[in-house]
């Protein structure tokens, strides 16, 4: 993946994993891109794109590649079953009318991550927002959309939150700048409910929230928000996500990912400890 701006068909995590497995099988079999391409009558570029999950896994292609790579029939059948699953749209497909392609990749990563670490300097993370807080943000972010369109965006955000309650939910570790909690969104009543939601989230066994106080001053994450994903697949490296107004960047180069992780580790030391979060939320809530 390297450092890419998302575009075209957004890959699912499973498709990314299977693409990397195909690359490993090809290399293990000593087959070149050109030889693989001739076997399925495509260009070498297409084989590269299959391995990078930039295109769908066409079952006839995959079947022939597995045969070429000498994969036993039973293993090939299991691989093809996973390929068919990878080609099916994710649950978020029904929200495609309000889901930009560059963000559908994010939802796929979020849905399959085992650990999500993030820094947010502006707003409460989507996985922890209340309905009213999310609605207020969407109305500001999409001022020309109808109430129905805004409601669809909010419904998608609320659906994403099912992730935290499912068996095998990822560990979520969020560092929030104090600005997040002092910026009024939707009015005092909305903010009080949002504070309560954050306090409730602290009761979830896999959720950790820290607050970066103003008094810390300059810190290494001040350049902007970013999210780090770790997965339970050995084939899939850690991925860092950063967002702009009209797109996103997904980074998996090891050195770049390590740089982001080092920043998160340093901020986790500078921020208030998790044991102080509930008390701070209560103090800030009273100021509303």
GROMACS .gro file of C-alpha atoms in nm:
model
  288
    1UNK     CA    1   0.000   0.000   0.000
    2UNK     CA    2   0.278   0.240   0.089
    3UNK     CA    3   0.151   0.593   0.124
    4UNK     CA    4  -0.156   0.630  -0.093
    5UNK     CA    5  -0.451   0.857  -0.130
    6UNK     CA    6  -0.754   0.638  -0.151
    7UNK     CA    7  -0.928   0.629  -0.486
    8UNK     CA    8  -1.107   0.383  -0.710
    9UNK     CA    9  -1.259   0.073  -0.558
   10UNK     CA   10  -1.182   0.069  -0.187
   11UNK     CA   11  -1.026  -0.263  -0.082
   12UNK     CA   12  -1.164  -0.469   0.203
   13UNK     CA   13  -0.915  -0.590   0.461
   14UNK     CA   14  -0.972  -0.951   0.355
   15UNK     CA   15  -0.895  -0.865  -0.008
   16UNK     CA   16  -0.572  -0.700   0.104
   17UNK     CA   17  -0.476  -1.009   0.302
   18UNK     CA   18  -0.553  -1.245   0.014
   19UNK     CA   19  -0.360  -1.026  -0.227
   20UNK     CA   20  -0.053  -1.050  -0.006
   21UNK     CA   21  -0.100  -1.428   0.020
   22UNK     CA   22  -0.112  -1.453  -0.359
   23UNK     CA   23   0.210  -1.257  -0.383
   24UNK     CA   24   0.374  -1.489  -0.129
   25UNK     CA   25   0.253  -1.799  -0.316
   26UNK     CA   26   0.379  -1.660  -0.648
   27UNK     CA   27   0.721  -1.578  -0.506
   28UNK     CA   28   0.739  -1.913  -0.328
   29UNK     CA   29   0.665  -2.089  -0.658
   30UNK     CA   30   0.928  -1.883  -0.840
   31UNK     CA   31   0.674  -1.741  -1.086
   32UNK     CA   32   0.732  -1.397  -1.235
   33UNK     CA   33   0.465  -1.131  -1.289
   34UNK     CA   34   0.488  -1.195  -1.662
   35UNK     CA   35   0.441  -1.571  -1.626
   36UNK     CA   36   0.140  -1.524  -1.399
   37UNK     CA   37  -0.005  -1.271  -1.642
   38UNK     CA   38   0.026  -1.510  -1.937
   39UNK     CA   39  -0.153  -1.784  -1.740
   40UNK     CA   40  -0.466  -1.570  -1.697
   41UNK     CA   41  -0.426  -1.369  -2.018
   42UNK     CA   42  -0.385  -1.027  -1.862
   43UNK     CA   43  -0.101  -0.778  -1.827
   44UNK     CA   44   0.168  -0.801  -1.563
   45UNK     CA   45   0.028  -0.475  -1.424
   46UNK     CA   46  -0.305  -0.647  -1.357
   47UNK     CA   47  -0.131  -0.919  -1.156
   48UNK     CA   48   0.043  -0.650  -0.953
   49UNK     CA   49  -0.291  -0.477  -0.893
   50UNK     CA   50  -0.451  -0.805  -0.779
   51UNK     CA   51  -0.173  -0.854  -0.526
   52UNK     CA   52  -0.209  -0.494  -0.405
   53UNK     CA   53  -0.590  -0.530  -0.369
   54UNK     CA   54  -0.644  -0.251  -0.619
   55UNK     CA   55  -0.892  -0.463  -0.816
   56UNK     CA   56  -1.143  -0.731  -0.725
   57UNK     CA   57  -1.046  -1.099  -0.699
   58UNK     CA   58  -1.197  -1.252  -1.012
   59UNK     CA   59  -1.254  -1.615  -0.920
   60UNK     CA   60  -1.142  -1.767  -1.256
   61UNK     CA   61  -0.817  -1.569  -1.232
   62UNK     CA   62  -0.755  -1.673  -0.874
   63UNK     CA   63  -0.831  -2.039  -0.949
   64UNK     CA   64  -0.581  -2.045  -1.235
   65UNK     CA   65  -0.314  -1.863  -1.037
   66UNK     CA   66  -0.346  -2.109  -0.749
   67UNK     CA   67  -0.310  -2.397  -0.995
   68UNK     CA   68  -0.002  -2.231  -1.146
   69UNK     CA   69   0.150  -2.184  -0.800
   70UNK     CA   70   0.102  -2.552  -0.715
   71UNK     CA   71  -0.150  -2.501  -0.434
   72UNK     CA   72  -0.321  -2.832  -0.338
   73UNK     CA   73  -0.689  -2.861  -0.432
   74UNK     CA   74  -0.820  -2.853  -0.073
   75UNK     CA   75  -0.621  -2.540   0.012
   76UNK     CA   76  -0.724  -2.382  -0.316
   77UNK     CA   77  -1.091  -2.443  -0.238
   78UNK     CA   78  -1.051  -2.274   0.101
   79UNK     CA   79  -0.874  -1.979  -0.063
   80UNK     CA   80  -1.148  -1.944  -0.324
   81UNK     CA   81  -1.413  -1.944  -0.050
   82UNK     CA   82  -1.232  -1.653   0.116
   83UNK     CA   83  -1.196  -1.477  -0.220
   84UNK     CA   84  -1.573  -1.495  -0.276
   85UNK     CA   85  -1.626  -1.353   0.072
   86UNK     CA   86  -1.375  -1.075   0.004
   87UNK     CA   87  -1.566  -0.977  -0.310
   88UNK     CA   88  -1.892  -0.931  -0.122
   89UNK     CA   89  -1.974  -0.572  -0.026
   90UNK     CA   90  -1.924  -0.480   0.338
   91UNK     CA   91  -2.219  -0.384   0.557
   92UNK     CA   92  -2.141  -0.018   0.481
   93UNK     CA   93  -2.225  -0.070   0.113
   94UNK     CA   94  -2.587   0.020   0.185
   95UNK     CA   95  -2.465   0.366   0.287
   96UNK     CA   96  -2.267   0.421  -0.033
   97UNK     CA   97  -2.484   0.723  -0.119
   98UNK     CA   98  -2.327   0.915   0.171
   99UNK     CA   99  -1.995   0.731   0.205
  100UNK     CA  100  -1.703   0.866  -0.001
  101UNK     CA  101  -1.483   0.593  -0.141
  102UNK     CA  102  -1.176   0.721   0.041
  103UNK     CA  103  -1.358   0.670   0.372
  104UNK     CA  104  -1.507   0.329   0.292
  105UNK     CA  105  -1.150   0.196   0.309
  106UNK     CA  106  -1.130   0.338   0.661
  107UNK     CA  107  -1.451   0.164   0.768
  108UNK     CA  108  -1.314  -0.165   0.637
  109UNK     CA  109  -0.990  -0.120   0.835
  110UNK     CA  110  -1.182  -0.016   1.145
  111UNK     CA  111  -1.411  -0.320   1.119
  112UNK     CA  112  -1.122  -0.568   1.112
  113UNK     CA  113  -0.867  -0.404   1.342
  114UNK     CA  114  -0.760  -0.569   1.665
  115UNK     CA  115  -0.622  -0.243   1.807
  116UNK     CA  116  -0.715   0.117   1.722
  117UNK     CA  117  -0.504   0.397   1.866
  118UNK     CA  118  -0.578   0.758   1.779
  119UNK     CA  119  -0.519   1.120   1.854
  120UNK     CA  120  -0.800   1.371   1.802
  121UNK     CA  121  -0.741   1.746   1.850
  122UNK     CA  122  -1.076   1.871   1.720
  123UNK     CA  123  -1.379   1.648   1.786
  124UNK     CA  124  -1.487   1.338   1.974
  125UNK     CA  125  -1.398   1.029   1.766
  126UNK     CA  126  -1.685   0.891   1.560
  127UNK     CA  127  -1.694   0.563   1.754
  128UNK     CA  128  -1.769   0.756   2.074
  129UNK     CA  129  -2.009   1.028   1.953
  130UNK     CA  130  -2.371   1.059   2.059
  131UNK     CA  131  -2.642   1.084   1.796
  132UNK     CA  132  -2.704   1.454   1.867
  133UNK     CA  133  -2.333   1.543   1.869
  134UNK     CA  134  -2.283   1.364   1.536
  135UNK     CA  135  -2.588   1.538   1.390
  136UNK     CA  136  -2.458   1.881   1.491
  137UNK     CA  137  -2.121   1.807   1.329
  138UNK     CA  138  -2.279   1.678   1.008
  139UNK     CA  139  -2.497   1.987   0.973
  140UNK     CA  140  -2.185   2.204   0.989
  141UNK     CA  141  -1.980   1.980   0.763
  142UNK     CA  142  -2.252   1.938   0.500
  143UNK     CA  143  -2.456   2.260   0.513
  144UNK     CA  144  -2.614   2.210   0.171
  145UNK     CA  145  -2.748   1.861   0.235
  146UNK     CA  146  -3.108   1.781   0.321
  147UNK     CA  147  -3.214   1.660   0.664
  148UNK     CA  148  -3.257   1.314   0.514
  149UNK     CA  149  -2.902   1.309   0.380
  150UNK     CA  150  -2.761   1.430   0.711
  151UNK     CA  151  -2.964   1.163   0.891
  152UNK     CA  152  -2.813   0.897   0.664
  153UNK     CA  153  -2.461   1.011   0.750
  154UNK     CA  154  -2.542   1.004   1.120
  155UNK     CA  155  -2.701   0.658   1.088
  156UNK     CA  156  -2.379   0.529   0.931
  157UNK     CA  157  -2.175   0.673   1.217
  158UNK     CA  158  -2.404   0.515   1.476
  159UNK     CA  159  -2.389   0.180   1.294
  160UNK     CA  160  -2.009   0.189   1.309
  161UNK     CA  161  -2.033   0.202   1.688
  162UNK     CA  162  -2.174  -0.154   1.695
  163UNK     CA  163  -1.811  -0.255   1.655
  164UNK     CA  164  -1.730  -0.182   2.019
  165UNK     CA  165  -2.005  -0.413   2.150
  166UNK     CA  166  -1.942  -0.716   1.931
  167UNK     CA  167  -1.747  -1.023   2.046
  168UNK     CA  168  -1.382  -0.975   1.967
  169UNK     CA  169  -1.414  -0.596   1.967
  170UNK     CA  170  -1.090  -0.408   1.905
  171UNK     CA  171  -0.903  -0.234   2.182
  172UNK     CA  172  -0.965   0.140   2.144
  173UNK     CA  173  -0.711   0.382   2.291
  174UNK     CA  174  -0.796   0.747   2.226
  175UNK     CA  175  -0.601   1.057   2.325
  176UNK     CA  176  -0.822   1.365   2.309
  177UNK     CA  177  -0.695   1.718   2.317
  178UNK     CA  178  -0.865   1.930   2.583
  179UNK     CA  179  -0.994   2.142   2.294
  180UNK     CA  180  -1.223   1.855   2.198
  181UNK     CA  181  -1.405   1.883   2.529
  182UNK     CA  182  -1.418   2.261   2.539
  183UNK     CA  183  -1.536   2.322   2.183
  184UNK     CA  184  -1.918   2.360   2.204
  185UNK     CA  185  -2.096   2.136   1.954
  186UNK     CA  186  -2.476   2.147   1.944
  187UNK     CA  187  -2.519   2.343   2.268
  188UNK     CA  188  -2.477   2.267   2.640
  189UNK     CA  189  -2.733   1.984   2.655
  190UNK     CA  190  -2.568   1.802   2.364
  191UNK     CA  191  -2.224   1.845   2.522
  192UNK     CA  192  -2.340   1.720   2.862
  193UNK     CA  193  -2.481   1.406   2.699
  194UNK     CA  194  -2.156   1.364   2.507
  195UNK     CA  195  -1.956   1.387   2.829
  196UNK     CA  196  -2.180   1.119   2.977
  197UNK     CA  197  -2.124   0.898   2.672
  198UNK     CA  198  -1.747   0.926   2.713
  199UNK     CA  199  -1.776   0.837   3.081
  200UNK     CA  200  -1.988   0.532   2.992
  201UNK     CA  201  -1.730   0.425   2.735
  202UNK     CA  202  -1.468   0.408   3.011
  203UNK     CA  203  -1.666   0.119   3.158
  204UNK     CA  204  -1.601  -0.087   2.846
  205UNK     CA  205  -1.307  -0.323   2.913
  206UNK     CA  206  -1.123  -0.244   2.590
  207UNK     CA  207  -1.168   0.134   2.581
  208UNK     CA  208  -0.905   0.374   2.714
  209UNK     CA  209  -0.942   0.753   2.691
  210UNK     CA  210  -0.678   1.007   2.789
  211UNK     CA  211  -0.700   1.385   2.786
  212UNK     CA  212  -0.415   1.610   2.672
  213UNK     CA  213  -0.447   1.921   2.888
  214UNK     CA  214  -0.369   2.271   2.762
  215UNK     CA  215  -0.106   2.302   3.032
  216UNK     CA  216   0.114   2.045   2.858
  217UNK     CA  217   0.189   2.306   2.595
  218UNK     CA  218   0.351   2.193   2.269
  219UNK     CA  219   0.343   1.819   2.210
  220UNK     CA  220   0.448   1.590   1.922
  221UNK     CA  221   0.098   1.527   1.788
  222UNK     CA  222  -0.002   1.890   1.745
  223UNK     CA  223   0.025   1.867   1.365
  224UNK     CA  224  -0.318   1.703   1.336
  225UNK     CA  225  -0.535   1.397   1.397
  226UNK     CA  226  -0.429   1.046   1.299
  227UNK     CA  227  -0.545   0.690   1.361
  228UNK     CA  228  -0.331   0.378   1.388
  229UNK     CA  229  -0.469   0.031   1.308
  230UNK     CA  230  -0.322  -0.306   1.403
  231UNK     CA  231  -0.468  -0.634   1.274
  232UNK     CA  232  -0.476  -1.001   1.364
  233UNK     CA  233  -0.346  -1.099   1.020
  234UNK     CA  234   0.027  -1.166   0.985
  235UNK     CA  235   0.005  -1.061   0.619
  236UNK     CA  236  -0.129  -0.717   0.697
  237UNK     CA  237   0.103  -0.450   0.838
  238UNK     CA  238   0.000  -0.174   1.074
  239UNK     CA  239  -0.166   0.113   0.891
  240UNK     CA  240  -0.190   0.482   0.980
  241UNK     CA  241  -0.478   0.696   0.853
  242UNK     CA  242  -0.478   1.073   0.819
  243UNK     CA  243  -0.759   1.281   0.669
  244UNK     CA  244  -0.800   1.607   0.484
  245UNK     CA  245  -1.105   1.798   0.368
  246UNK     CA  246  -1.144   1.599   0.045
  247UNK     CA  247  -0.952   1.276   0.092
  248UNK     CA  248  -0.731   1.058   0.307
  249UNK     CA  249  -0.383   0.910   0.319
  250UNK     CA  250  -0.318   0.551   0.427
  251UNK     CA  251   0.040   0.478   0.533
  252UNK     CA  252   0.198   0.138   0.595
  253UNK     CA  253   0.568   0.199   0.534
  254UNK     CA  254   0.730   0.058   0.851
  255UNK     CA  255   0.943   0.364   0.925
  256UNK     CA  256   0.647   0.599   0.887
  257UNK     CA  257   0.420   0.382   1.100
  258UNK     CA  258   0.685   0.359   1.373
  259UNK     CA  259   0.716   0.738   1.372
  260UNK     CA  260   0.344   0.773   1.438
  261UNK     CA  261   0.352   0.507   1.709
  262UNK     CA  262   0.640   0.682   1.881
  263UNK     CA  263   0.438   1.002   1.883
  264UNK     CA  264   0.138   0.820   2.035
  265UNK     CA  265   0.360   0.666   2.302
  266UNK     CA  266   0.512   1.003   2.392
  267UNK     CA  267   0.169   1.167   2.405
  268UNK     CA  268   0.030   0.888   2.624
  269UNK     CA  269   0.297   0.982   2.880
  270UNK     CA  270   0.227   1.356   2.853
  271UNK     CA  271  -0.153   1.322   2.867
  272UNK     CA  272  -0.343   1.276   3.190
  273UNK     CA  273  -0.348   0.909   3.295
  274UNK     CA  274  -0.658   0.705   3.220
  275UNK     CA  275  -0.739   0.696   3.593
  276UNK     CA  276  -0.790   1.074   3.582
  277UNK     CA  277  -1.018   1.079   3.277
  278UNK     CA  278  -1.350   1.022   3.454
  279UNK     CA  279  -1.278   1.293   3.708
  280UNK     CA  280  -1.173   1.541   3.441
  281UNK     CA  281  -1.487   1.470   3.240
  282UNK     CA  282  -1.693   1.543   3.551
  283UNK     CA  283  -1.507   1.869   3.617
  284UNK     CA  284  -1.540   1.993   3.261
  285UNK     CA  285  -1.906   1.890   3.246
  286UNK     CA  286  -1.984   2.108   3.547
  287UNK     CA  287  -1.842   2.409   3.359
  288UNK     CA  288  -2.116   2.379   3.099
   0.00000   0.00000   0.00000
